[in-house]
Amino acid sequence: MEKLVITGGKMLHGTIKISGAKNAAVAIIPAVILSDGVCVLENIPDIEDVNIIDEILCKMGASVKHIDKTSLEIDPAGIKKPVADYDLVRHMRASSYLMGALLGKYLRADVALPGGCDFGVRPVDQHLKGFGILGAAHTIENDTIKVRADKLVGNHIYLDVVSVGATVNIMLAAVKAEGRTTIENAAKEPHIVDLANFLNSMGADVRGAGTDVIKINGVKKLRGTTYSIIPDQIEAGTYMAAVCSAGGDVTIQNVIPKHLESITAKLREMGVTIEEFDDYVRVVSNGKLKRCNVTTMPHPGFPTDMQPQITALLAKANGTSIVNEAVWDYRFRYVTELQRMGADIVVDGSLAIVNGKESLTGVPVKATDLRAGAAMIVAALGAKGTTQIEDIRHIQRGYEDVVGKLSSVGADIKLIRTEDELK
Ligand code: EPZ
């Protein structure tokens, strides 16, 4: 079983280059299904979630070629049956985007109920409500959602909750529908804007992405395009947190500083120096952090996908902090692992009360999900002694070459494949 072994206490110095955004890539790759031509996608991250979505497309008959490590050429022409592989779909949440893309192109889709990180209930009612308003009916049989339409007609859709997934899925279904679709209370995340830009580069007419009202005028055809995906906001935030934990002076390259504003603001409140430039930020920290309170919110609020990493930092900050998880019902499963490292954290419903300790101690821990794994890395880099992280497949789903990137700035981190290697 693979493990990450990290010995804390090494200051980090140098440069880390951020990869393309996972949550943009996993929306844009399925969106290629809507194209009537061949698409080339650049700045694609080399991560497991992308491999899975590629494999699902290949199994449906699409041609997916790696031009190089970060570029894909996808030709959806060979897709004959709009049915996604059950076992692969069960691995990841974003496979639900196949519903919108297949429905938009073929007026039908069979996609298993999606898997992904376990944060309690993860409903898709808003996705299905949106499809219904556009004219599609759905049934759920044997764990599979089947969506069917005779035609899709643009309409007015008000989302009851701000949902990234529902916003993406409705955009995908509406882009070739007849007439205008308006999504109100839409998600505003950078990857929503990136998806809209990609669709528009294929000839779609999507306006307002990045605000809470998105207007889509349906078009009949979409052409092939070449498109470069935005940098990963959460990967960048995770490495910023890593520097704050270990201490050091690191330049985080290939970022859009505007996307990092809420993270930058919190880290500054914790006493960290952050300088912003056009496409990089410099993070300087002595590893000593001040307490602060954090509430997660949809964009432009503080991202829930950075909540575990910032909690790991607050566990060794000076004073008591309150972390309020306001997006997911339950995203504190990883707290037990931080407690093993000596963290003093009490979870009460959606709140975590974090009493900062002078330092945490390295012990064996598990990555209970993707960002939980990221939090273990952040904690381990600033802890005394050696931390072994198990279940790292979760981390590999969303972080490209985490060992290479952290080693290059001086972290003592190794990927261990066997017990012998560990000895
Ligand atoms: C996306 O998940 C991200 N995943 C998640 O990142 C992220 O945590 C989340 O957005 C919030 O930012 C991808 O982009 C692939 P939502 P998604 O629909 O789309 C409720 C990571 O670590 N809701 O915005 O599944 C839901 O219960 C991952 O990279 C409904 O009630 O999230 C939640 O409370 C983990 N009905 C809230 O909305 C619905 O139909 C936000 O969920 C849909 C959602």
Coordinates of C-alpha atoms and ligand atoms in Angstrom, one line a residue:
M1 CA 0.0 0.0 0.0
E2 CA 1.4 3.4 -1.0
K3 CA 2.1 6.0 1.7
L4 CA 3.5 9.4 2.0
V5 CA 6.2 9.8 4.6
I6 CA 6.9 13.4 5.6
T7 CA 9.4 14.6 8.2
G8 CA 8.4 18.1 9.4
G9 CA 10.6 21.0 10.4
K10 CA 12.2 21.8 7.1
M11 CA 11.7 25.4 5.9
L12 CA 10.5 25.7 2.3
H13 CA 12.4 27.8 -0.3
G14 CA 12.0 28.1 -4.1
T15 CA 9.3 28.0 -6.7
I16 CA 6.3 25.7 -7.2
K17 CA 4.4 25.7 -10.5
I18 CA 0.6 25.2 -10.3
S19 CA -1.1 22.8 -12.7
G20 CA -4.4 23.2 -14.5
A21 CA -7.6 23.3 -12.4
K22 CA -9.0 19.9 -11.6
N23 CA -12.6 21.2 -11.2
A24 CA -12.4 23.1 -14.5
A25 CA -10.9 20.1 -16.3
V26 CA -13.5 17.6 -15.1
A27 CA -16.3 19.9 -16.4
I28 CA -14.6 20.9 -19.7
I29 CA -13.5 17.4 -20.8
P30 CA -17.2 16.1 -20.7
A31 CA -18.3 19.4 -22.4
V32 CA -16.3 18.3 -25.5
I33 CA -19.0 15.7 -26.1
L34 CA -21.2 18.7 -27.3
S35 CA -18.7 19.6 -30.0
D36 CA -19.2 18.7 -33.6
G37 CA -15.5 18.9 -34.2
V38 CA -12.1 17.9 -32.5
C39 CA -11.0 19.8 -29.4
V40 CA -7.5 20.3 -28.0
L41 CA -7.4 21.0 -24.3
E42 CA -4.2 22.5 -22.8
N43 CA -2.9 22.9 -19.2
I44 CA -4.8 19.7 -18.2
P45 CA -3.6 18.4 -14.8
D46 CA -2.0 14.9 -14.7
I47 CA -4.3 13.5 -12.0
E48 CA -6.4 10.5 -11.4
D49 CA -9.8 12.2 -11.8
V50 CA -8.8 13.3 -15.3
N51 CA -7.6 9.8 -16.1
I52 CA -11.0 8.4 -15.0
I53 CA -13.1 10.9 -17.1
D54 CA -10.8 10.2 -20.1
E55 CA -11.4 6.5 -19.7
I56 CA -15.2 7.0 -19.5
L57 CA -15.1 9.0 -22.7
C58 CA -13.0 6.3 -24.4
K59 CA -15.3 3.5 -23.3
M60 CA -18.2 5.5 -24.9
G61 CA -16.4 5.5 -28.2
A62 CA -14.7 8.9 -28.2
S63 CA -11.0 9.2 -29.2
V64 CA -8.8 10.7 -26.5
K65 CA -5.1 11.2 -27.4
H66 CA -2.4 12.6 -25.1
I67 CA -0.5 15.1 -27.3
D68 CA 1.9 15.6 -24.3
K69 CA 1.7 15.5 -20.5
T70 CA -0.7 18.4 -20.2
S71 CA -2.5 18.5 -23.6
L72 CA -5.4 16.2 -24.8
E73 CA -7.0 15.9 -28.2
I74 CA -10.6 14.7 -28.0
D75 CA -12.8 13.7 -30.9
P76 CA -16.3 12.8 -29.6
A77 CA -17.5 11.7 -33.1
G78 CA -17.2 8.0 -32.3
I79 CA -19.7 8.1 -29.3
K80 CA -22.5 5.8 -30.4
K81 CA -24.3 5.1 -27.1
P82 CA -24.9 7.9 -24.5
V83 CA -24.3 5.5 -21.6
A84 CA -21.4 6.0 -19.2
D85 CA -19.5 3.1 -17.6
Y86 CA -21.2 2.3 -14.3
D87 CA -18.0 1.3 -12.3
L88 CA -15.9 4.3 -13.5
V89 CA -18.7 6.8 -12.8
R90 CA -19.0 5.5 -9.3
H91 CA -15.4 6.7 -8.6
M92 CA -16.0 10.4 -9.0
R93 CA -18.5 13.1 -8.4
A94 CA -17.8 15.2 -11.5
S95 CA -18.9 12.2 -13.7
S96 CA -22.4 13.7 -13.1
Y97 CA -21.4 16.3 -15.8
L98 CA -21.8 13.5 -18.4
M99 CA -25.6 13.8 -17.8
G100 CA -25.7 17.4 -18.9
A101 CA -23.3 16.9 -21.8
L102 CA -25.0 13.7 -23.2
L103 CA -28.4 15.2 -22.7
G104 CA -27.4 18.4 -24.5
K105 CA -26.0 16.4 -27.5
Y106 CA -28.1 13.2 -27.7
L107 CA -31.3 14.2 -25.7
R108 CA -30.7 11.2 -23.5
A109 CA -28.2 10.0 -20.9
D110 CA -27.7 7.0 -18.6
V111 CA -25.2 7.8 -15.8
A112 CA -24.7 6.0 -12.5
L113 CA -25.4 8.0 -9.3
P114 CA -22.0 9.7 -8.9
G115 CA -19.4 8.9 -6.2
G116 CA -16.7 11.3 -4.9
C117 CA -15.6 12.5 -1.5
D118 CA -18.0 11.6 1.4
F119 CA -19.3 14.8 3.1
G120 CA -22.7 13.4 4.1
V121 CA -25.6 13.7 1.7
R122 CA -24.6 14.9 -1.8
P123 CA -27.9 15.5 -3.6
V124 CA -28.5 16.1 -7.3
D125 CA -32.0 17.4 -7.1
Q126 CA -31.1 20.8 -8.5
H127 CA -29.4 19.2 -11.5
L128 CA -32.6 17.2 -12.2
K129 CA -34.9 20.1 -11.5
G130 CA -33.0 22.1 -14.2
F131 CA -33.2 19.3 -16.7
G132 CA -36.9 19.0 -16.0
I133 CA -37.5 22.7 -16.7
L134 CA -35.7 22.4 -20.0
G135 CA -38.1 19.6 -21.0
A136 CA -36.3 16.3 -19.9
A137 CA -37.8 13.6 -17.7
H138 CA -35.7 11.3 -15.5
T139 CA -36.0 8.0 -13.7
I140 CA -33.6 6.3 -11.3
E141 CA -33.2 2.6 -11.9
N142 CA -30.6 0.3 -10.3
D143 CA -28.5 3.3 -9.1
T144 CA -28.5 4.8 -12.6
I145 CA -30.1 8.1 -13.5
K146 CA -31.8 7.9 -16.9
V147 CA -32.7 11.3 -18.5
R148 CA -34.7 11.6 -21.7
A149 CA -36.1 14.5 -23.8
D150 CA -37.8 14.8 -27.1
K151 CA -36.3 18.3 -27.4
L152 CA -34.8 20.8 -25.0
V153 CA -36.3 24.3 -24.8
G154 CA -34.7 27.2 -23.0
N155 CA -36.4 28.4 -19.9
H156 CA -36.0 30.3 -16.6
I157 CA -34.3 28.2 -13.8
Y158 CA -33.9 29.4 -10.3
L159 CA -31.6 27.3 -8.2
D160 CA -32.7 26.8 -4.6
V161 CA -29.1 26.4 -3.5
V162 CA -25.9 27.8 -5.1
S163 CA -24.6 24.6 -6.6
V164 CA -21.5 24.3 -8.8
G165 CA -22.5 21.0 -10.2
A166 CA -26.1 22.0 -11.0
T167 CA -24.9 25.2 -12.7
V168 CA -22.4 23.2 -14.8
N169 CA -24.9 20.5 -15.7
I170 CA -27.6 23.0 -16.7
M171 CA -25.2 25.1 -18.8
L172 CA -24.2 21.9 -20.6
A173 CA -27.8 20.8 -21.3
A174 CA -28.9 24.3 -22.3
V175 CA -26.1 25.3 -24.7
K176 CA -27.8 23.6 -27.7
A177 CA -31.4 23.9 -26.5
E178 CA -34.0 26.0 -28.5
G179 CA -34.1 29.6 -27.3
R180 CA -32.8 31.3 -24.1
T181 CA -32.1 29.7 -20.7
T182 CA -31.6 31.9 -17.7
I183 CA -30.0 30.4 -14.6
E184 CA -30.6 32.5 -11.5
N185 CA -28.7 32.0 -8.2
A186 CA -25.9 30.4 -10.3
A187 CA -22.5 29.4 -8.8
K188 CA -19.8 32.0 -9.6
E189 CA -16.6 29.8 -9.1
P190 CA -13.7 30.4 -11.5
H191 CA -14.3 27.0 -13.1
I192 CA -17.8 28.1 -14.0
V193 CA -16.4 31.1 -15.9
D194 CA -13.7 28.8 -17.5
L195 CA -16.4 26.4 -18.7
A196 CA -18.4 29.3 -20.2
N197 CA -15.3 30.6 -22.0
F198 CA -14.6 27.1 -23.4
L199 CA -18.2 26.7 -24.6
N200 CA -18.1 30.2 -26.2
S201 CA -14.8 29.3 -27.9
M202 CA -16.8 26.4 -29.6
G203 CA -19.4 28.9 -30.8
A204 CA -21.8 28.8 -27.9
D205 CA -23.6 32.0 -26.6
V206 CA -23.2 32.0 -22.8
R207 CA -23.2 35.3 -21.0
G208 CA -22.9 36.4 -17.3
A209 CA -20.8 33.5 -16.0
G210 CA -19.1 34.8 -12.8
T211 CA -22.3 36.6 -11.8
D212 CA -25.3 34.9 -10.2
V213 CA -27.4 35.2 -13.5
I214 CA -26.2 33.2 -16.5
K215 CA -27.9 33.6 -19.8
I216 CA -27.5 31.0 -22.5
N217 CA -28.9 31.4 -26.1
G218 CA -29.0 28.0 -27.6
V219 CA -27.0 27.3 -30.8
K220 CA -27.4 24.5 -33.3
K221 CA -23.8 23.6 -33.8
L222 CA -20.6 23.8 -31.9
R223 CA -17.2 23.6 -33.6
G224 CA -13.9 22.1 -32.4
T225 CA -11.5 24.5 -30.6
T226 CA -8.2 24.7 -28.8
Y227 CA -8.5 25.9 -25.2
S228 CA -6.2 26.3 -22.2
I229 CA -7.6 25.6 -18.8
I230 CA -7.2 28.0 -15.8
P231 CA -4.7 27.3 -13.0
D232 CA -5.9 25.4 -10.0
Q233 CA -7.0 27.8 -7.3
I234 CA -7.1 25.1 -4.6
E235 CA -3.8 23.5 -5.5
A236 CA -2.3 27.0 -5.2
G237 CA -4.0 27.6 -1.8
T238 CA -2.8 24.2 -0.5
Y239 CA 0.9 25.1 -1.3
M240 CA 0.4 28.5 0.2
A241 CA -0.8 26.8 3.4
A242 CA 2.1 24.4 3.2
V243 CA 4.6 27.3 3.3
C244 CA 2.7 28.8 6.3
S245 CA 2.9 25.5 8.1
A246 CA 6.6 24.8 7.5
G247 CA 7.8 28.4 7.3
G248 CA 9.9 29.6 4.4
D249 CA 9.8 31.8 1.3
V250 CA 8.2 30.3 -1.8
T251 CA 6.9 31.7 -5.1
I252 CA 3.8 30.0 -6.3
Q253 CA 3.8 30.3 -10.1
N254 CA 1.1 30.0 -12.8
V255 CA -1.8 31.4 -10.6
I256 CA -4.5 34.0 -11.1
P257 CA -4.1 36.0 -7.8
K258 CA -7.7 37.3 -8.1
H259 CA -8.9 33.7 -7.7
L260 CA -6.9 33.4 -4.5
E261 CA -8.2 36.6 -2.8
S262 CA -10.2 35.0 0.0
I263 CA -7.4 32.6 0.8
T264 CA -4.7 35.4 0.7
A265 CA -6.9 37.6 3.0
K266 CA -7.2 34.8 5.7
L267 CA -3.5 33.9 5.5
R268 CA -2.6 37.6 5.9
E269 CA -4.9 37.8 8.9
M270 CA -2.8 34.9 10.4
G271 CA 0.3 37.0 10.1
V272 CA 1.7 35.6 6.8
T273 CA 3.3 38.0 4.2
I274 CA 1.9 37.5 0.7
E275 CA 3.0 39.6 -2.3
E276 CA 0.8 39.4 -5.4
F277 CA 2.2 39.8 -9.0
D278 CA 0.6 39.2 -12.4
D279 CA 0.7 35.4 -12.5
Y280 CA 2.5 34.5 -9.3
V281 CA 2.3 35.1 -5.5
R282 CA 5.2 35.1 -3.0
V283 CA 4.5 33.6 0.4
V284 CA 6.8 34.3 3.3
S285 CA 6.2 32.9 6.7
N286 CA 8.2 32.0 9.8
G287 CA 5.7 29.2 10.7
K288 CA 4.3 31.2 13.6
L289 CA 0.6 31.9 13.0
K290 CA -2.1 34.0 14.6
R291 CA -5.6 32.6 15.2
C292 CA -8.6 33.6 13.1
N293 CA -12.2 32.6 12.4
V294 CA -13.2 31.1 9.0
T295 CA -16.6 30.6 7.4
T296 CA -16.8 28.7 4.1
M297 CA -19.0 30.2 1.4
P298 CA -19.6 29.8 -2.3
H299 CA -17.2 31.9 -4.5
P300 CA -16.1 34.6 -3.8
G301 CA -16.2 33.5 -0.2
F302 CA -13.6 31.3 1.5
P303 CA -13.7 27.9 -0.4
T304 CA -14.8 24.8 1.4
D305 CA -12.1 23.0 -0.5
M306 CA -9.5 24.9 1.6
Q307 CA -11.3 24.3 4.9
P308 CA -9.3 21.2 6.0
Q309 CA -6.0 22.8 5.0
I310 CA -6.7 26.1 7.0
T311 CA -7.9 24.1 10.0
A312 CA -4.6 22.2 9.9
L313 CA -2.9 25.6 10.1
L314 CA -5.1 26.9 12.9
A315 CA -4.3 23.7 14.9
K316 CA -0.8 25.2 15.5
A317 CA -1.8 28.9 15.6
N318 CA -1.6 31.1 18.7
G319 CA -5.1 31.1 20.3
T320 CA -8.6 29.7 19.7
S321 CA -10.2 29.8 16.2
I322 CA -13.7 28.9 15.0
V323 CA -14.2 27.2 11.6
N324 CA -17.7 27.2 10.3
E325 CA -18.4 24.8 7.4
A326 CA -21.4 26.4 5.7
V327 CA -21.3 24.5 2.4
W328 CA -21.3 20.8 3.2
D329 CA -23.2 19.0 6.0
Y330 CA -20.2 17.1 7.2
R331 CA -16.7 17.9 6.2
F332 CA -14.8 17.3 9.5
R333 CA -14.1 13.6 9.2
Y334 CA -10.4 14.4 8.9
V335 CA -10.4 16.1 12.4
T336 CA -9.8 12.7 14.1
E337 CA -6.6 12.4 12.1
L338 CA -5.4 15.8 13.2
Q339 CA -6.3 14.9 16.8
R340 CA -4.0 11.9 16.5
M341 CA -1.2 14.4 15.7
G342 CA -2.1 16.2 19.0
A343 CA -4.5 18.8 17.7
D344 CA -7.0 20.2 20.2
I345 CA -10.2 20.5 18.1
V346 CA -13.8 20.1 19.2
V347 CA -16.4 19.6 16.4
D348 CA -20.0 20.7 17.1
G349 CA -22.2 20.3 14.1
S350 CA -21.0 22.6 11.4
L351 CA -18.5 24.3 13.7
A352 CA -14.9 23.2 14.7
I353 CA -13.4 25.0 17.7
V354 CA -9.7 24.8 17.3
N355 CA -7.4 25.5 20.3
G356 CA -4.0 26.1 18.7
K357 CA -1.1 24.1 20.1
E358 CA 2.6 25.1 19.8
S359 CA 3.2 22.2 17.5
L360 CA 1.7 18.9 16.3
T361 CA 3.5 15.6 16.3
G362 CA 4.1 13.2 13.4
V363 CA 2.2 9.9 13.6
P364 CA 0.5 7.5 11.1
V365 CA -2.7 9.1 9.7
K366 CA -5.1 8.5 6.9
A367 CA -6.2 10.8 4.0
T368 CA -10.0 10.4 4.5
D369 CA -10.7 12.3 1.3
L370 CA -8.9 14.5 -1.2
R371 CA -8.7 17.8 0.8
A372 CA -8.4 15.9 4.0
G373 CA -5.3 14.4 2.6
A374 CA -4.0 17.8 1.6
A375 CA -4.6 18.9 5.2
M376 CA -2.5 16.0 6.5
I377 CA 0.4 17.1 4.2
V378 CA 0.1 20.7 5.5
A379 CA 0.0 19.5 9.1
A380 CA 2.9 17.1 8.6
L381 CA 5.2 19.7 7.1
G382 CA 5.0 21.8 10.2
A383 CA 4.9 19.0 12.8
K384 CA 7.7 17.5 15.0
G385 CA 8.9 14.1 13.7
T386 CA 7.6 11.9 10.9
T387 CA 4.1 11.5 9.7
Q388 CA 3.0 8.6 7.5
I389 CA -0.1 9.3 5.4
E390 CA -2.1 6.3 4.2
D391 CA -4.9 6.1 1.6
I392 CA -3.1 8.5 -0.6
R393 CA -5.2 7.5 -3.7
H394 CA -7.5 10.3 -2.5
I395 CA -4.6 12.8 -2.8
Q396 CA -3.6 11.4 -6.2
R397 CA -7.1 12.1 -7.5
G398 CA -6.5 15.9 -7.4
Y399 CA -2.9 16.8 -6.9
E400 CA -0.3 16.4 -9.7
D401 CA 3.2 15.2 -8.5
V402 CA 2.8 16.4 -4.9
V403 CA 6.1 14.7 -3.9
G404 CA 8.1 16.3 -6.7
K405 CA 6.6 19.8 -6.2
L406 CA 7.2 19.8 -2.4
S407 CA 10.7 18.1 -2.6
S408 CA 11.8 20.8 -5.1
V409 CA 11.3 23.5 -2.4
G410 CA 13.1 21.4 0.3
A411 CA 10.4 19.4 2.0
D412 CA 11.4 16.0 3.3
I413 CA 8.6 14.0 1.6
K414 CA 8.8 10.5 0.1
L415 CA 6.4 8.2 -1.6
I416 CA 6.8 4.7 -0.1
R417 CA 5.4 1.7 -2.0
T418 CA 6.3 -1.2 0.2
E419 CA 6.9 -1.9 3.9
D420 CA 10.5 -2.8 3.0
E421 CA 11.0 0.7 1.6
L422 CA 9.6 2.1 4.8
K423 CA 12.2 0.2 6.9
Ligands
EPZ1 C1 -18.1 21.1 -6.4 O1 -18.9 20.0 -5.9 C2 -16.7 20.7 -6.3 N1 -16.4 19.6 -7.1 C3 -16.3 20.4 -4.8 O2 -14.9 20.2 -4.8 C4 -16.7 21.6 -3.9 O3 -16.5 21.3 -2.6 C5 -18.1 22.1 -4.2 O4 -18.4 22.3 -5.6 C6 -18.4 23.4 -3.5 O5 -17.6 24.4 -3.9 C7 -16.2 19.8 -8.4 O6 -16.2 20.9 -8.9 C8 -16.0 18.5 -9.2 P1 -22.3 21.8 -5.1 P2 -20.4 19.9 -6.2 O7 -23.3 21.2 -6.0 O8 -20.7 20.5 -7.5 C9 -26.0 21.3 -2.1 C10 -12.9 19.1 -4.3 O9 -12.4 18.9 -3.2 N2 -26.7 20.7 -3.3 O10 -21.8 23.2 -5.3 O11 -20.9 18.5 -5.9 C11 -24.9 20.3 -1.6 O12 -25.5 19.4 -0.7 C12 -14.4 18.9 -4.4 O13 -12.3 19.4 -5.3 C13 -28.1 20.5 -3.2 O14 -28.7 20.7 -2.2 O15 -21.0 20.8 -5.0 C14 -24.0 21.3 -0.9 O16 -24.4 21.6 0.4 C15 -15.0 18.2 -3.3 N3 -28.7 20.0 -4.3 C16 -24.1 22.6 -1.7 O17 -25.3 22.5 -2.5 C17 -28.0 19.8 -5.5 O18 -28.7 19.3 -6.5 C18 -22.9 22.8 -2.7 O19 -22.8 21.7 -3.6 C19 -26.7 20.0 -5.5 C20 -26.0 20.5 -4.4

